Amino acid sequence: MASWALSRITNLQKHLNPANPTPKGERIVKISQEVSEALSLGKPVVALESTIISHGMPYPQNFETAKEVEEIVRQNGAIPATIAILDGVPCIGLSLEELERLAILGRKVRKTARRDIAHVVATGGNGATTVSATMFFASMVGIPIFVTGGTGGVHRHGESTMDISSDLVELGRTPVAVVSAGVKSILDIPRTLEYLETQGVCVAAYQTSQFPAFFTEKSGYKAPCRVDSPEECARLIEASNNLTLRTGILIAVPIPSKHFASGNIIESAIQKALKEAREQNITGSDETPFLLARVNELTGGTSLSANIALVKNNARVGAQIAVSLSQLRQ
Ligand code: PSU
Ligand code: MN
């Protein structure tokens, strides 16, 4: 489907700037050869975000985790496509060198949500894509499944600050299935679920009835639907696709049971970090990276190892879903 993806991109170029099309042969996104071949053959591909590498974890754990996550995707039969903007070019599928560059640059790379994409590209900058931006690019090139750790949500006090992650709006308008461990309790979980309903997003918990809360298996809130196998997830994605619903799907996979225990310790660190963020007036897109880093410091790395474990688990589940989906489509 690479030719399809590329022709869509060419059409997109015309659409974006009909008076001054990009010179022939110059693409507005770069798809790695491996990913392009896999898409053209209908092989399973899993998109991966890059903010988790630059802003979600410190170096060198971020690089190690990024490599391991890609490896898990491969072991489970799919091709990984990490997405980032490098020197102004959106890249779908990164080389090891590119992954490492991103990991070393860390927070020097711009955290890039949908609203930031055009500016990062126009200025030739480096951007680590969040869930919203990664979904946008995955959908553009025809990747139906995307694995991450946690998605953004409605922030606490969001009803007055209006700090609602663009991830939720993207889920409402971009047909990509996002595999995550739910949302952290740094966020307002019930309002996040309400907002997803408003956006028409199908939220399905994996092998559980409760919506998971990232570090803990249970948030205390029931998930609107439940799915129990990769095949069931694939059928859900296919139904949504066949109906041209054009909305995303959130598949919420609880953290593996071995790491449940750390959840309660982490919860008290989250409360402390939230208080500090308020005191230091840290808001907007700086809030999530601040809270993640502070919780990691306060728990002496416990939260980081739980984070790594759940991302790897999501990669396994996401790759299995991608394999099921490509079998269903054959
Ligand atoms: N939640 C996490 N880890 C993360 C993020 C969220 O547990 O790394 C990142 C993701 O890239 C997500 C973004 O898309 O933060 C949401 O940021 P904001 O709250 O500013 O929308
Ligand atoms: Mn925000």
Short mmCIF file of N, CA and C in Angstrom, two decimals, residues 188-252:
data_model
loop_
_atom_site.label_atom_id
_atom_site.label_comp_id
_atom_site.label_asym_id
_atom_site.label_seq_id
_atom_site.Cartn_x
_atom_site.Cartn_y
_atom_site.Cartn_z
N ASP A 188 -7.73 13.78 35.38
CA ASP A 188 -9.08 13.55 35.88
C ASP A 188 -9.68 12.41 35.04
N ILE A 189 -9.66 11.21 35.59
CA ILE A 189 -10.04 10.03 34.79
C ILE A 189 -11.53 10.03 34.41
N PRO A 190 -12.45 10.28 35.34
CA PRO A 190 -13.86 10.26 34.90
C PRO A 190 -14.17 11.32 33.85
N ARG A 191 -13.59 12.52 33.98
CA ARG A 191 -13.85 13.54 32.94
C ARG A 191 -13.20 13.15 31.63
N THR A 192 -12.05 12.46 31.69
CA THR A 192 -11.40 11.99 30.46
C THR A 192 -12.33 11.01 29.73
N LEU A 193 -12.93 10.10 30.49
CA LEU A 193 -13.86 9.13 29.87
C LEU A 193 -15.09 9.85 29.30
N GLU A 194 -15.60 10.84 30.03
CA GLU A 194 -16.75 11.61 29.53
C GLU A 194 -16.40 12.30 28.21
N TYR A 195 -15.19 12.89 28.20
CA TYR A 195 -14.80 13.65 27.01
C TYR A 195 -14.62 12.72 25.81
N LEU A 196 -14.09 11.52 26.06
CA LEU A 196 -13.95 10.55 24.97
C LEU A 196 -15.31 10.14 24.42
N GLU A 197 -16.29 10.05 25.31
CA GLU A 197 -17.65 9.73 24.87
C GLU A 197 -18.17 10.85 23.97
N THR A 198 -17.96 12.09 24.43
CA THR A 198 -18.40 13.25 23.63
C THR A 198 -17.78 13.22 22.24
N GLN A 199 -16.52 12.82 22.17
CA GLN A 199 -15.81 12.77 20.90
C GLN A 199 -16.17 11.54 20.06
N GLY A 200 -17.01 10.67 20.60
CA GLY A 200 -17.44 9.48 19.85
C GLY A 200 -16.38 8.40 19.76
N VAL A 201 -15.48 8.36 20.75
CA VAL A 201 -14.39 7.39 20.71
C VAL A 201 -14.80 6.09 21.40
N CYS A 202 -14.55 4.98 20.72
CA CYS A 202 -14.81 3.67 21.33
C CYS A 202 -13.66 3.37 22.29
N VAL A 203 -13.98 3.19 23.57
CA VAL A 203 -12.95 2.88 24.58
C VAL A 203 -13.17 1.44 25.04
N ALA A 204 -12.18 0.60 24.82
CA ALA A 204 -12.30 -0.81 25.19
C ALA A 204 -11.16 -1.22 26.10
N ALA A 205 -11.51 -1.82 27.25
CA ALA A 205 -10.48 -2.32 28.16
C ALA A 205 -10.14 -3.75 27.74
N TYR A 206 -8.85 -4.08 27.83
CA TYR A 206 -8.35 -5.37 27.35
C TYR A 206 -8.28 -6.39 28.48
N GLN A 207 -9.07 -7.45 28.36
CA GLN A 207 -9.12 -8.54 29.34
C GLN A 207 -9.48 -8.07 30.75
N THR A 208 -10.26 -7.02 30.83
CA THR A 208 -10.75 -6.51 32.12
C THR A 208 -11.99 -5.65 31.85
N SER A 209 -12.77 -5.41 32.89
CA SER A 209 -13.97 -4.59 32.70
C SER A 209 -13.74 -3.15 33.11
N GLN A 210 -12.62 -2.93 33.87
CA GLN A 210 -12.35 -1.58 34.36
C GLN A 210 -11.37 -0.84 33.48
N PHE A 211 -11.54 0.46 33.41
CA PHE A 211 -10.56 1.28 32.70
C PHE A 211 -9.30 1.33 33.57
N PRO A 212 -8.12 0.97 33.01
CA PRO A 212 -6.90 0.99 33.84
C PRO A 212 -6.33 2.40 34.00
N ALA A 213 -5.55 2.59 35.07
CA ALA A 213 -5.00 3.92 35.35
C ALA A 213 -3.47 3.92 35.29
N PHE A 214 -2.93 3.40 34.20
CA PHE A 214 -1.51 3.42 33.92
C PHE A 214 -0.69 2.62 34.94
N PHE A 215 -0.36 3.18 36.09
CA PHE A 215 0.44 2.46 37.08
C PHE A 215 -0.38 1.44 37.87
N THR A 216 -1.68 1.58 37.84
CA THR A 216 -2.54 0.63 38.54
C THR A 216 -3.52 -0.01 37.55
N GLU A 217 -3.88 -1.27 37.86
CA GLU A 217 -4.74 -2.00 36.91
C GLU A 217 -6.16 -1.44 36.87
N LYS A 218 -6.57 -0.80 37.99
CA LYS A 218 -7.95 -0.33 38.07
C LYS A 218 -8.02 1.16 38.38
N SER A 219 -8.92 1.85 37.71
CA SER A 219 -9.10 3.28 37.99
C SER A 219 -10.29 3.49 38.91
N GLY A 220 -11.11 2.43 39.07
CA GLY A 220 -12.35 2.60 39.80
C GLY A 220 -13.50 2.97 38.87
N TYR A 221 -13.22 3.09 37.58
CA TYR A 221 -14.26 3.44 36.61
C TYR A 221 -14.38 2.33 35.57
N LYS A 222 -15.61 2.00 35.27
CA LYS A 222 -15.88 0.92 34.32
C LYS A 222 -15.55 1.40 32.90
N ALA A 223 -14.95 0.52 32.12
CA ALA A 223 -14.72 0.86 30.71
C ALA A 223 -16.02 0.64 29.94
N PRO A 224 -16.28 1.47 28.94
CA PRO A 224 -17.53 1.30 28.17
C PRO A 224 -17.62 -0.07 27.48
N CYS A 225 -16.51 -0.63 27.00
CA CYS A 225 -16.56 -1.99 26.42
C CYS A 225 -15.34 -2.77 26.86
N ARG A 226 -15.44 -4.08 26.61
CA ARG A 226 -14.36 -4.98 26.98
C ARG A 226 -13.99 -5.83 25.77
N VAL A 227 -12.69 -6.06 25.58
CA VAL A 227 -12.22 -6.97 24.52
C VAL A 227 -11.27 -7.97 25.16
N ASP A 228 -11.28 -9.21 24.66
CA ASP A 228 -10.49 -10.23 25.35
C ASP A 228 -9.36 -10.85 24.55
N SER A 229 -9.25 -10.53 23.28
CA SER A 229 -8.18 -11.15 22.48
C SER A 229 -7.78 -10.21 21.34
N PRO A 230 -6.60 -10.47 20.76
CA PRO A 230 -6.19 -9.65 19.60
C PRO A 230 -7.21 -9.75 18.46
N GLU A 231 -7.80 -10.95 18.29
CA GLU A 231 -8.77 -11.13 17.20
C GLU A 231 -9.99 -10.23 17.42
N GLU A 232 -10.44 -10.17 18.69
CA GLU A 232 -11.60 -9.31 19.00
C GLU A 232 -11.28 -7.84 18.71
N CYS A 233 -10.07 -7.44 19.06
CA CYS A 233 -9.66 -6.04 18.79
C CYS A 233 -9.65 -5.80 17.29
N ALA A 234 -9.12 -6.77 16.54
CA ALA A 234 -9.05 -6.61 15.08
C ALA A 234 -10.45 -6.50 14.49
N ARG A 235 -11.38 -7.29 14.99
CA ARG A 235 -12.76 -7.20 14.47
C ARG A 235 -13.39 -5.84 14.80
N LEU A 236 -13.06 -5.33 15.98
CA LEU A 236 -13.56 -4.01 16.38
C LEU A 236 -13.03 -2.91 15.43
N ILE A 237 -11.74 -2.98 15.15
CA ILE A 237 -11.11 -1.99 14.26
C ILE A 237 -11.72 -2.09 12.87
N GLU A 238 -11.90 -3.34 12.42
CA GLU A 238 -12.45 -3.55 11.08
C GLU A 238 -13.89 -3.06 10.97
N ALA A 239 -14.67 -3.30 12.02
CA ALA A 239 -16.07 -2.84 12.01
C ALA A 239 -16.12 -1.32 11.93
N SER A 240 -15.28 -0.67 12.72
CA SER A 240 -15.24 0.79 12.74
C SER A 240 -14.83 1.32 11.36
N ASN A 241 -13.86 0.63 10.77
CA ASN A 241 -13.35 1.00 9.45
C ASN A 241 -14.41 0.79 8.36
N ASN A 242 -15.03 -0.39 8.37
CA ASN A 242 -16.04 -0.69 7.34
C ASN A 242 -17.23 0.27 7.41
N LEU A 243 -17.53 0.71 8.62
CA LEU A 243 -18.65 1.63 8.79
C LEU A 243 -18.26 3.08 8.49
N THR A 244 -16.97 3.28 8.17
CA THR A 244 -16.39 4.63 7.97
C THR A 244 -16.79 5.60 9.09
N LEU A 245 -16.66 5.10 10.32
CA LEU A 245 -16.95 5.96 11.47
C LEU A 245 -15.96 7.12 11.58
N ARG A 246 -14.74 6.88 11.09
CA ARG A 246 -13.68 7.90 11.05
C ARG A 246 -13.21 8.37 12.43
N THR A 247 -13.56 7.63 13.46
CA THR A 247 -13.07 7.98 14.80
C THR A 247 -12.00 6.97 15.21
N GLY A 248 -11.21 7.33 16.19
CA GLY A 248 -10.21 6.42 16.71
C GLY A 248 -10.81 5.46 17.73
N ILE A 249 -9.99 4.51 18.14
CA ILE A 249 -10.39 3.54 19.16
C ILE A 249 -9.30 3.55 20.22
N LEU A 250 -9.69 3.55 21.49
CA LEU A 250 -8.69 3.47 22.55
C LEU A 250 -8.77 2.08 23.19
N ILE A 251 -7.71 1.30 23.03
CA ILE A 251 -7.66 -0.03 23.64
C ILE A 251 -6.77 0.09 24.87
N ALA A 252 -7.38 -0.08 26.04
CA ALA A 252 -6.67 0.16 27.29
C ALA A 252 -6.25 -1.15 27.94
#
